[in-house]
PDB file of C-alpha atoms and ligand atoms in Angstrom:
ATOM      1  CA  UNK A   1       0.000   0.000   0.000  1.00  0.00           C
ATOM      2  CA  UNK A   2       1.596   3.648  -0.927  1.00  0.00           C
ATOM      3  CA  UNK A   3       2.255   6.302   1.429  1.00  0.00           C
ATOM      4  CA  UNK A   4      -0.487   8.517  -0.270  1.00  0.00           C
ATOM      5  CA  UNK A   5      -3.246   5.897  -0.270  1.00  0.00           C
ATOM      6  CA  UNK A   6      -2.406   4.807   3.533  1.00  0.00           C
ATOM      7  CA  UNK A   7      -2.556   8.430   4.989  1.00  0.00           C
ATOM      8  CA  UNK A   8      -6.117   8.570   3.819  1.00  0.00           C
ATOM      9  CA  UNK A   9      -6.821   5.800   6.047  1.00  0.00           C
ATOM     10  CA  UNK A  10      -5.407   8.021   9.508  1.00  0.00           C
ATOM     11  CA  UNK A  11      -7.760  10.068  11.137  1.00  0.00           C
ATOM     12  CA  UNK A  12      -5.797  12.615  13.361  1.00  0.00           C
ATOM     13  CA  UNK A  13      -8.127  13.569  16.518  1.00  0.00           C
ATOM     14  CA  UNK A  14      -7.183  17.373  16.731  1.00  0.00           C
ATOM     15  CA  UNK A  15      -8.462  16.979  20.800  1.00  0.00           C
ATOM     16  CA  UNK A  16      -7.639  20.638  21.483  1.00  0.00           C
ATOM     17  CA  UNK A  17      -8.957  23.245  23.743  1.00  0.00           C
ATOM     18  CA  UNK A  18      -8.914  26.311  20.593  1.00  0.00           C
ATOM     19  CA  UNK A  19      -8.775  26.397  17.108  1.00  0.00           C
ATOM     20  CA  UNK A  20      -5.155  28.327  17.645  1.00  0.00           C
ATOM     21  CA  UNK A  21      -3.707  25.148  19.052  1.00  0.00           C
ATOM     22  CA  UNK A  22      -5.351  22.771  15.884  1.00  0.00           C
ATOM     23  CA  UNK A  23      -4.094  24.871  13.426  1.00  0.00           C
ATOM     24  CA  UNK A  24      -0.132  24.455  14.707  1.00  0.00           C
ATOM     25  CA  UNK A  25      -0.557  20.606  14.541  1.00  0.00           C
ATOM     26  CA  UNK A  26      -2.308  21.397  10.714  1.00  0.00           C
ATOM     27  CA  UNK A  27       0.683  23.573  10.229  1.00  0.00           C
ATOM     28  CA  UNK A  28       3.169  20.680  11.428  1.00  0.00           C
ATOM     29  CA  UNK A  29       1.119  18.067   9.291  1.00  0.00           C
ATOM     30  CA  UNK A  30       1.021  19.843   6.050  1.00  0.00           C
ATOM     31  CA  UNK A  31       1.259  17.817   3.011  1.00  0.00           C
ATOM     32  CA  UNK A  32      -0.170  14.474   4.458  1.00  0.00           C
ATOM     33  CA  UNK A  33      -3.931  13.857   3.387  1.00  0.00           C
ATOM     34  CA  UNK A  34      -5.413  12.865   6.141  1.00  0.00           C
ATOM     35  CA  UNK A  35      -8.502  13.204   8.201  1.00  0.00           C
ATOM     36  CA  UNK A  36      -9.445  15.279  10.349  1.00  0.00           C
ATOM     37  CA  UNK A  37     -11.156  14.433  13.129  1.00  0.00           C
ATOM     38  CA  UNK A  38     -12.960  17.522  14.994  1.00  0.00           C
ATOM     39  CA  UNK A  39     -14.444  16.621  18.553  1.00  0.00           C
ATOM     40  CA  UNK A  40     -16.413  17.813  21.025  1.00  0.00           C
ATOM     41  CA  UNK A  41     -13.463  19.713  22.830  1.00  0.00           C
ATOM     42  CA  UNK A  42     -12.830  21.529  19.780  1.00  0.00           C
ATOM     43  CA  UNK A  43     -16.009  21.976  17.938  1.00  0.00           C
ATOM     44  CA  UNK A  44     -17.801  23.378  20.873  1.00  0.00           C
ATOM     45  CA  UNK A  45     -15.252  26.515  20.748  1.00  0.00           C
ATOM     46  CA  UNK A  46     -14.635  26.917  17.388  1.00  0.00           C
ATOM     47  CA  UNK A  47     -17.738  25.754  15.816  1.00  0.00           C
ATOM     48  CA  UNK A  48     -18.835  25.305  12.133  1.00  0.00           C
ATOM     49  CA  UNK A  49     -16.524  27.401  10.886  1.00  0.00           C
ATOM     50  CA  UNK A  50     -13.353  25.853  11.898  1.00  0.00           C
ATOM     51  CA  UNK A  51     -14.920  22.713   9.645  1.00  0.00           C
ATOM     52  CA  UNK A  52     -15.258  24.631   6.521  1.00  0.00           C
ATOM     53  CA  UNK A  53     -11.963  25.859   7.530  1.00  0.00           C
ATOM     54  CA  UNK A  54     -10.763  22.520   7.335  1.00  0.00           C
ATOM     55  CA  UNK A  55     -12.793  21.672   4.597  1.00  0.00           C
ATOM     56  CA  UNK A  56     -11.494  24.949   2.670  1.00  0.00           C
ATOM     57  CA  UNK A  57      -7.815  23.594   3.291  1.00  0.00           C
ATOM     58  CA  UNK A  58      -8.950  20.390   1.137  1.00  0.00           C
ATOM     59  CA  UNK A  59      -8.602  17.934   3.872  1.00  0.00           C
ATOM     60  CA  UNK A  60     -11.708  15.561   4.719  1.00  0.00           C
ATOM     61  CA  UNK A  61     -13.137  15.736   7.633  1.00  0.00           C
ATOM     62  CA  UNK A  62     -14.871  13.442  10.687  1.00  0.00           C
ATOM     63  CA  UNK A  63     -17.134  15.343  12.985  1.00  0.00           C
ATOM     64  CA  UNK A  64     -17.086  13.190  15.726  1.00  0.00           C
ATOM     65  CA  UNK A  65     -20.033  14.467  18.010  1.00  0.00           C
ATOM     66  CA  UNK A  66     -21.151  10.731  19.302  1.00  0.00           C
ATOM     67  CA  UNK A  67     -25.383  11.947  18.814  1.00  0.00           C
ATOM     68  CA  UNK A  68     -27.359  10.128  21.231  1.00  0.00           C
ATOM     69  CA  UNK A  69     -30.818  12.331  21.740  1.00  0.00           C
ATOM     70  CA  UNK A  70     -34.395  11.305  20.602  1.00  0.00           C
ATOM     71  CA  UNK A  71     -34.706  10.658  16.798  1.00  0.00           C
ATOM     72  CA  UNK A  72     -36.387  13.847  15.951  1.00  0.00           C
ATOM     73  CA  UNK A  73     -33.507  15.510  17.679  1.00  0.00           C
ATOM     74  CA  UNK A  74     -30.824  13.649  15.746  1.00  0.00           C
ATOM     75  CA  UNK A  75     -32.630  14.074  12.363  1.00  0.00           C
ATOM     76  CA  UNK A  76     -31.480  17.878  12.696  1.00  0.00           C
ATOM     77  CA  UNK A  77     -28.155  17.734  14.362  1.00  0.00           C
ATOM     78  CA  UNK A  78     -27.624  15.257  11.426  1.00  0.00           C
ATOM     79  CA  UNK A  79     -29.466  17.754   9.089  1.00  0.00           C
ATOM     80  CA  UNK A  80     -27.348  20.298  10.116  1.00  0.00           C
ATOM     81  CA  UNK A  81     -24.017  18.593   9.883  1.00  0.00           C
ATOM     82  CA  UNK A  82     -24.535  17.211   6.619  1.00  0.00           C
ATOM     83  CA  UNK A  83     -25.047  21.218   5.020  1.00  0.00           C
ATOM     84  CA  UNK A  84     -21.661  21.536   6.960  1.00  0.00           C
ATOM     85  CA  UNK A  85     -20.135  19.490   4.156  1.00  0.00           C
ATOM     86  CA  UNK A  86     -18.135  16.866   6.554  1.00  0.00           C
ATOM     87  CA  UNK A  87     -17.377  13.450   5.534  1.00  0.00           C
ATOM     88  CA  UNK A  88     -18.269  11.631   7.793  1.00  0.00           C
ATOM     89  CA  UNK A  89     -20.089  11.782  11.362  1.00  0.00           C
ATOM     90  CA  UNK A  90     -21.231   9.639  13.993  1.00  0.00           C
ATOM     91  CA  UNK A  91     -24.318   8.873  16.201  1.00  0.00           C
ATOM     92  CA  UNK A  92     -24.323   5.905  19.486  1.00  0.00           C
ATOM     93  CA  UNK A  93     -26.218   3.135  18.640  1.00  0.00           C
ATOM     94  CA  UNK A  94     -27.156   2.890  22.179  1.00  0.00           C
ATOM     95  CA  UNK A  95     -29.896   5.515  20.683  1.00  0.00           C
ATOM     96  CA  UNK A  96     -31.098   2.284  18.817  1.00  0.00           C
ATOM     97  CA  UNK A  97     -32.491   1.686  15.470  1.00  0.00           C
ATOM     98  CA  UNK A  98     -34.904   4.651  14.828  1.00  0.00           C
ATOM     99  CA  UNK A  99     -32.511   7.043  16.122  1.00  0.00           C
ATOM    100  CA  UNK A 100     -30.300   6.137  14.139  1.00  0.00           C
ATOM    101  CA  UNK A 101     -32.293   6.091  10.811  1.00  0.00           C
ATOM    102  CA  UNK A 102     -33.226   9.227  12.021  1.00  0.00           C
ATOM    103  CA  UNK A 103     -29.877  10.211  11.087  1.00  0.00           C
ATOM    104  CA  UNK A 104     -29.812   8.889   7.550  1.00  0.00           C
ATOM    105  CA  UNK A 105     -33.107  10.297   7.589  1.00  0.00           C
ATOM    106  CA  UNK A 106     -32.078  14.302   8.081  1.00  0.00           C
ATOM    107  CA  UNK A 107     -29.153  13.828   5.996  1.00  0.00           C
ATOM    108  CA  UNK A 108     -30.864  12.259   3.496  1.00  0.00           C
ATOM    109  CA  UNK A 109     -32.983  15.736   3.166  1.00  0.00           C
ATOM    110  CA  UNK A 110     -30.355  17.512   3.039  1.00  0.00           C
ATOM    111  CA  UNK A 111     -28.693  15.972   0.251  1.00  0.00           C
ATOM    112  CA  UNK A 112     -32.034  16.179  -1.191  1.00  0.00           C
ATOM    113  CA  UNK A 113     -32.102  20.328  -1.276  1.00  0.00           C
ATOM    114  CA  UNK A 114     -28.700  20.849  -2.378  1.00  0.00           C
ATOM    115  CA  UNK A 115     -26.870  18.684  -4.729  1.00  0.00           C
ATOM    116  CA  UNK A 116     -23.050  20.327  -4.246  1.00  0.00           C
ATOM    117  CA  UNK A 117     -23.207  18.622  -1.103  1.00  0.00           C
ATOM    118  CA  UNK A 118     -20.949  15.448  -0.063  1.00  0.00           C
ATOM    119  CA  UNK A 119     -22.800  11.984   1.320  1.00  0.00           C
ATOM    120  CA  UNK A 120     -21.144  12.167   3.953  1.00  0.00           C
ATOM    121  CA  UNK A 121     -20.765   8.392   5.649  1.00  0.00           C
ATOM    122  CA  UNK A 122     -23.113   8.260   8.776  1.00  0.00           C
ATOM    123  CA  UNK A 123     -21.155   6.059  11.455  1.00  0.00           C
ATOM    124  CA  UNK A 124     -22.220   4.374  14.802  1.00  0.00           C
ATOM    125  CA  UNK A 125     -20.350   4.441  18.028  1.00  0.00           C
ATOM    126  CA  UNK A 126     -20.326   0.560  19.451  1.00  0.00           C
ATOM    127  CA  UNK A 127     -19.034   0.443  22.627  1.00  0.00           C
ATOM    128  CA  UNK A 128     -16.466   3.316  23.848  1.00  0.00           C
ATOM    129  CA  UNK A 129     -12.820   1.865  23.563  1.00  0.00           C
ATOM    130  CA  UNK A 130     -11.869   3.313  27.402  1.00  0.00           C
ATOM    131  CA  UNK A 131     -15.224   0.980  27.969  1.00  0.00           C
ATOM    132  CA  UNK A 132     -13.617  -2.644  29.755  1.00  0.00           C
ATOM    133  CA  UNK A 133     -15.417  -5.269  30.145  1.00  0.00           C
ATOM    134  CA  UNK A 134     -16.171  -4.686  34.044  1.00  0.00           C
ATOM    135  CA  UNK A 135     -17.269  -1.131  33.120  1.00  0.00           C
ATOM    136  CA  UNK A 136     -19.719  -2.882  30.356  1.00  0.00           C
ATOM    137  CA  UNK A 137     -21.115  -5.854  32.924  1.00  0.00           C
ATOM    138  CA  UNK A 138     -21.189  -3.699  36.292  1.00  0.00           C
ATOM    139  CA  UNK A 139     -21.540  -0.228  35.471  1.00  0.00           C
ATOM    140  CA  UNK A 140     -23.384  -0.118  32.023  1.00  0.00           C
ATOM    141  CA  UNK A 141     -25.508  -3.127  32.631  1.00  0.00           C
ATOM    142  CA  UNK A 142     -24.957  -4.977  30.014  1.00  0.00           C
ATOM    143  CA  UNK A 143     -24.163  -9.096  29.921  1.00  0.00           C
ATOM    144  CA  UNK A 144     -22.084 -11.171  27.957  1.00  0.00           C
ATOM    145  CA  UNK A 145     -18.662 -10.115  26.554  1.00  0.00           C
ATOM    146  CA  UNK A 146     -17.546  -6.715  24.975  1.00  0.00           C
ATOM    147  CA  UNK A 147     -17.753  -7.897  21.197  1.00  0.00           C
ATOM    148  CA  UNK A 148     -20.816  -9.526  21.795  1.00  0.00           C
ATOM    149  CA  UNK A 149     -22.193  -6.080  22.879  1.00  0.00           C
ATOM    150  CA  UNK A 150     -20.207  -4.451  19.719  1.00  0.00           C
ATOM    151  CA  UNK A 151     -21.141  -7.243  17.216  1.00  0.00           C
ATOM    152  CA  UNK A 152     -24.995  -6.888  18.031  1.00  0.00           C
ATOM    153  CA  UNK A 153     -24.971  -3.145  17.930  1.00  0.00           C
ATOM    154  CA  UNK A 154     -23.291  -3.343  14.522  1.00  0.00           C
ATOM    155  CA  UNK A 155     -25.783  -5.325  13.741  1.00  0.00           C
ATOM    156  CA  UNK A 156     -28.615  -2.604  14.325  1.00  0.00           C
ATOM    157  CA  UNK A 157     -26.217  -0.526  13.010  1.00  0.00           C
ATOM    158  CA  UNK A 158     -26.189  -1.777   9.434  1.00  0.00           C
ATOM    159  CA  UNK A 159     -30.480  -2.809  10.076  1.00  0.00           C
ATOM    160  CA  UNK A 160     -30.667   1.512  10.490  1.00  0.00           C
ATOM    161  CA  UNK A 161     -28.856   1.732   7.313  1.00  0.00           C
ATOM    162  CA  UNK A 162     -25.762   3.666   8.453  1.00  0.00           C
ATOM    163  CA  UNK A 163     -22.518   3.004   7.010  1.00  0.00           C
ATOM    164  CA  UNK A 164     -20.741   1.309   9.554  1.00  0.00           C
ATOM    165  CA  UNK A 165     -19.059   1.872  12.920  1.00  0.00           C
ATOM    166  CA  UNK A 166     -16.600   3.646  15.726  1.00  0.00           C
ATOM    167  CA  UNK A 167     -15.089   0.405  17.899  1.00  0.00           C
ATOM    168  CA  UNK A 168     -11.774  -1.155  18.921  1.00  0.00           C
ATOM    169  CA  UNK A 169      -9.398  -2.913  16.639  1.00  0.00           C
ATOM    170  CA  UNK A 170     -10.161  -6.285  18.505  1.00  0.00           C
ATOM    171  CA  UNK A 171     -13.395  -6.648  17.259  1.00  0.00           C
ATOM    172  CA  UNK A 172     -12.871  -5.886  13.524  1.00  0.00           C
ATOM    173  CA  UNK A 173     -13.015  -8.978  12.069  1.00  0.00           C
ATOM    174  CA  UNK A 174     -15.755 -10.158  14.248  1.00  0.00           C
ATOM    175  CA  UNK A 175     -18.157  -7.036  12.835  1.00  0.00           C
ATOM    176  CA  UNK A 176     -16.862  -7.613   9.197  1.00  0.00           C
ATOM    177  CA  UNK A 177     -18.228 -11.313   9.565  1.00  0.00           C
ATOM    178  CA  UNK A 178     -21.381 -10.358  10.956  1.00  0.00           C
ATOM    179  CA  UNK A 179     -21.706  -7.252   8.727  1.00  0.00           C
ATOM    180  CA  UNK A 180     -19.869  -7.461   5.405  1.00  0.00           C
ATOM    181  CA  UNK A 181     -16.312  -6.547   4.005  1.00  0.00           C
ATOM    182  CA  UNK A 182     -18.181  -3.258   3.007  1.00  0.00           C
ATOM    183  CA  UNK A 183     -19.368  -2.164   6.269  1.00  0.00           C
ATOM    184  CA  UNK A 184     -16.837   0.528   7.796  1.00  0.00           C
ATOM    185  CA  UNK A 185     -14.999   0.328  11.010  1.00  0.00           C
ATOM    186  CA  UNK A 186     -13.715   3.008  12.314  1.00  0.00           C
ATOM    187  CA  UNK A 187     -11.238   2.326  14.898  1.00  0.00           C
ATOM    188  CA  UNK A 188     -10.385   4.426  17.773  1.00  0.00           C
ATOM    189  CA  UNK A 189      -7.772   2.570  20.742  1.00  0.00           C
ATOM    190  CA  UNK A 190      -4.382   2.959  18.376  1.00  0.00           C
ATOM    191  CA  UNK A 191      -0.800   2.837  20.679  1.00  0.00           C
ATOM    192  CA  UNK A 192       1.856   2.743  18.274  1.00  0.00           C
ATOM    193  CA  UNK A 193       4.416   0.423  20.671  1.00  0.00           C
ATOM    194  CA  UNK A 194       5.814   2.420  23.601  1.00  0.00           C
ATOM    195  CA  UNK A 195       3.138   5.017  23.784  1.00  0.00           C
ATOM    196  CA  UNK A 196       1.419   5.930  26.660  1.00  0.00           C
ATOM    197  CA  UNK A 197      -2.149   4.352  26.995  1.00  0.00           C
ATOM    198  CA  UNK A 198      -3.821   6.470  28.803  1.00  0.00           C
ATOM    199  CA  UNK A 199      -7.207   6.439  29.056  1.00  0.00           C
ATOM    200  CA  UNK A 200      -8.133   3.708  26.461  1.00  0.00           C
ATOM    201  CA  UNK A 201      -7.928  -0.134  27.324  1.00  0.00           C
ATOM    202  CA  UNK A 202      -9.006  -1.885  24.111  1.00  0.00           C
ATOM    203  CA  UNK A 203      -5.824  -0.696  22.212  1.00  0.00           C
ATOM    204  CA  UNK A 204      -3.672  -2.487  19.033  1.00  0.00           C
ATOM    205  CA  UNK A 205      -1.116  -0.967  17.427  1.00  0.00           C
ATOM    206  CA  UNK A 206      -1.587   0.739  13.611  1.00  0.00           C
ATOM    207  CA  UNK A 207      -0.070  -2.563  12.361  1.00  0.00           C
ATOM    208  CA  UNK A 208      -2.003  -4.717  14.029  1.00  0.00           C
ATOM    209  CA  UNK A 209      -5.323  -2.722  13.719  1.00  0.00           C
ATOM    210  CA  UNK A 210      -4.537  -2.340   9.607  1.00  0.00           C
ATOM    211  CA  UNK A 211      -3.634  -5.972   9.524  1.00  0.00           C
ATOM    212  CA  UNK A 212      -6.989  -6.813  11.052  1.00  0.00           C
ATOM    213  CA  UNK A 213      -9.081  -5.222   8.084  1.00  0.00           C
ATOM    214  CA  UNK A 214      -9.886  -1.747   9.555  1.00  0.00           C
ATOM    215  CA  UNK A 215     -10.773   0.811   7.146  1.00  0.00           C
ATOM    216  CA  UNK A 216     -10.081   4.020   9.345  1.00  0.00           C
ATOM    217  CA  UNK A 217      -7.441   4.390  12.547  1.00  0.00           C
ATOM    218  CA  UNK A 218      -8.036   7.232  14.889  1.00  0.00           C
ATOM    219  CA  UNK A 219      -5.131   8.079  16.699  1.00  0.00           C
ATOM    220  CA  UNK A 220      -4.767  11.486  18.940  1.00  0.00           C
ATOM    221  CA  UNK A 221      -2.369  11.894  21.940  1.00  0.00           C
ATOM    222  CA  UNK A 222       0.611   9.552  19.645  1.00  0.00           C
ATOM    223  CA  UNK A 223       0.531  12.511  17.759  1.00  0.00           C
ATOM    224  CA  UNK A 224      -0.651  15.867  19.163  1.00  0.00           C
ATOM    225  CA  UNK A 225       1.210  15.054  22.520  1.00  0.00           C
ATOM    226  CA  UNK A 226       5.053  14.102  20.554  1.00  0.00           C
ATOM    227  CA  UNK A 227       7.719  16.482  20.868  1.00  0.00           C
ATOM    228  CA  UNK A 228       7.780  15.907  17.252  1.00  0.00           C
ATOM    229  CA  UNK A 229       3.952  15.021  15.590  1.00  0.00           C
ATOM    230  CA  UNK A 230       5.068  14.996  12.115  1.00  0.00           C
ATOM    231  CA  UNK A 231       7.631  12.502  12.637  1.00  0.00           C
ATOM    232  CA  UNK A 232       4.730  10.562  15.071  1.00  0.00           C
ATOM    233  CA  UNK A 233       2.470  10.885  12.356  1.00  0.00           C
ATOM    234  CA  UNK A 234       5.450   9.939   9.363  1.00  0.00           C
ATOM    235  CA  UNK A 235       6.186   6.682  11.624  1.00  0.00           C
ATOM    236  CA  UNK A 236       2.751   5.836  12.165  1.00  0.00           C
ATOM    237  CA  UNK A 237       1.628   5.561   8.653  1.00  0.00           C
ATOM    238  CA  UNK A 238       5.166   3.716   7.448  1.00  0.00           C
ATOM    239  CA  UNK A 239       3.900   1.393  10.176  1.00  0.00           C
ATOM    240  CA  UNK A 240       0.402   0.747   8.408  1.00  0.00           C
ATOM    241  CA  UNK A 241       2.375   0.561   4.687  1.00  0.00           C
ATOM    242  CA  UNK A 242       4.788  -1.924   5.646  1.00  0.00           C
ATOM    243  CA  UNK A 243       1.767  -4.023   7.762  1.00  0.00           C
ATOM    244  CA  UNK A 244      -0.196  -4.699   4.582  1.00  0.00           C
TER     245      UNK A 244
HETATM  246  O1  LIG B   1      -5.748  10.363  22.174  1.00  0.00           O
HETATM  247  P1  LIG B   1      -6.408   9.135  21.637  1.00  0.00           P
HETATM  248  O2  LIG B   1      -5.630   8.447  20.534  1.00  0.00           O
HETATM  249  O3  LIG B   1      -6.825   8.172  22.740  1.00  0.00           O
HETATM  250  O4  LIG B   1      -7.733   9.698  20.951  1.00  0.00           O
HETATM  251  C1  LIG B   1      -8.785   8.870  20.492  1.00  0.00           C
HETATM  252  C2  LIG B   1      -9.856   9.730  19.891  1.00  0.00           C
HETATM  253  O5  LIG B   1     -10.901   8.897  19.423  1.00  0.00           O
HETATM  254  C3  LIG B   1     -10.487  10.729  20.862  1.00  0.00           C
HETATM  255  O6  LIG B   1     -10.771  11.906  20.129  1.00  0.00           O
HETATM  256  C4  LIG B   1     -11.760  10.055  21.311  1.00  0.00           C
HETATM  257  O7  LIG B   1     -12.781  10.987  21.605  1.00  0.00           O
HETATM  258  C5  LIG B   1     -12.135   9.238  20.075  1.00  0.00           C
HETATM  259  N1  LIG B   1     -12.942   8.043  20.312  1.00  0.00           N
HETATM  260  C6  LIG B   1     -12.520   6.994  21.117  1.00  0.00           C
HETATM  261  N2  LIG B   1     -13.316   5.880  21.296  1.00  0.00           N
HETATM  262  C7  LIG B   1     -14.491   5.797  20.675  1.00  0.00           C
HETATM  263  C8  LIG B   1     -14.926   6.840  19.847  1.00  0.00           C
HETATM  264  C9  LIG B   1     -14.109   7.959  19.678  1.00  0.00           C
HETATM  265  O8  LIG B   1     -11.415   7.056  21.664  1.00  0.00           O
HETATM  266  N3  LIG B   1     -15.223   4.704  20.783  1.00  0.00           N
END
């Protein structure tokens, strides 16, 4: 796999408190396509127009918001994010099947009313990957093991029509088998060897997540918090070439 095609494949969680501190990691990363991926942290202080920023600079872009309301509620965030232009955005499918057709729903109408606009791919959140499997059984309530849980809600997932969904490495092939080679995964929970882990606990590598079939990794702190992020970044996606 080239260089080019692979970088298209990293999704680089710009996790920052202002849209000052994305743009120096932009700055650092310039000349690698990647994604973007524009959270909560930064999209509720810099807003919709650091996206079409983004989306101005040519690069593609994930608006990872994680809806999870009533399905009238999510049919006009989703609405609304779709006339943004992004590429891709995501929903929990803990909001369960309506909800999320919902989504497909109020992007579908959009699309409808303006035809310069992208498709962007609608993607569902499965089961946190900082979620272990005590935290699942004892504190979210639900039985059985953690890629049963993710496996079923991929399920629903691909039943609501969405395009495929946000979960750890470990359970890619499991949710390609249930859903299809076609149906994305998205896969958050990437420690390049050495790194810190933090938060997360369902973690692979980026060679071991690309060698498992994932179509997206998502990796934030390996980058933004290196005293160097374009060589992180550089290193991370020779990783994912050589690993295919
Ligand atoms: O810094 P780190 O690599 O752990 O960042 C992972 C990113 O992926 C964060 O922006 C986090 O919000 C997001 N994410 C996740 N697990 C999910 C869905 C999204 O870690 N299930």
């Amino acid at each position: 796999m080239k260089v080019q095609h692979t970088a298209e494949k990293l999704m680089v969680a710009l996790d920052y408190p202002s849209a000052e501190d994305a743009r120096l990691l932009i700055n650092r990363l310039q000349g690698i396509p990647c994604y973007m991926k524009v959270g909560m942290q930064l999209y509720y202080t810099a807003g919709p127009d650091f996206v079409r920023e983004l989306k101005a600079k040519g690069y593609k872009v994930f608006l990872d918001l994680k809806m999870h309301d009533i399905p009238n509620t999510v049919k006009g965030g989703a609405n609304s994010i779709t006339r943004l232009g992004v590429d891709m955005f995501n929903v929990h499918a803990a909001g369960g099947v309506s909800m999320m057709a919902a989504a497909r729903e109020g992007a579908d109408e959009a699309l409808a009313k303006d035809a310069s606009l992208t498709s962007p791919l609608i993607i569902a959140v499965t089961q946190l990957t900082s979620t272990d499997q005590s935290t699942l059984n004892e504190e979210i309530g639900i039985p059985g093991t953690i890629e049963e849980a993710v496996v079923r809600y991929a399920k629903r997932t691909l039943q609501a029509g969405l395009d495929g969904v946000v979960a750890s490495p470990l359970e890619v092939e499991a949710i390609k088998m249930a859903c299809g080679p076609d149906f994305r995964t998205v896969t958050p929970g990437i420690r390049p060897t050495g790194s810190a882990v933090g938060d997360q606990s369902r973690i692979m590598t980026p060679a071991e997540a690309i060698r498992c079939g994932t179509d997206f990794i998502v990796v934030g702190r390996p980058i933004t918090a290196s005293p160097d992020p374009r060589r992180a970044a550089e290193q991370i996606l020779e990783e994912m070439t050589t690993s295919c």
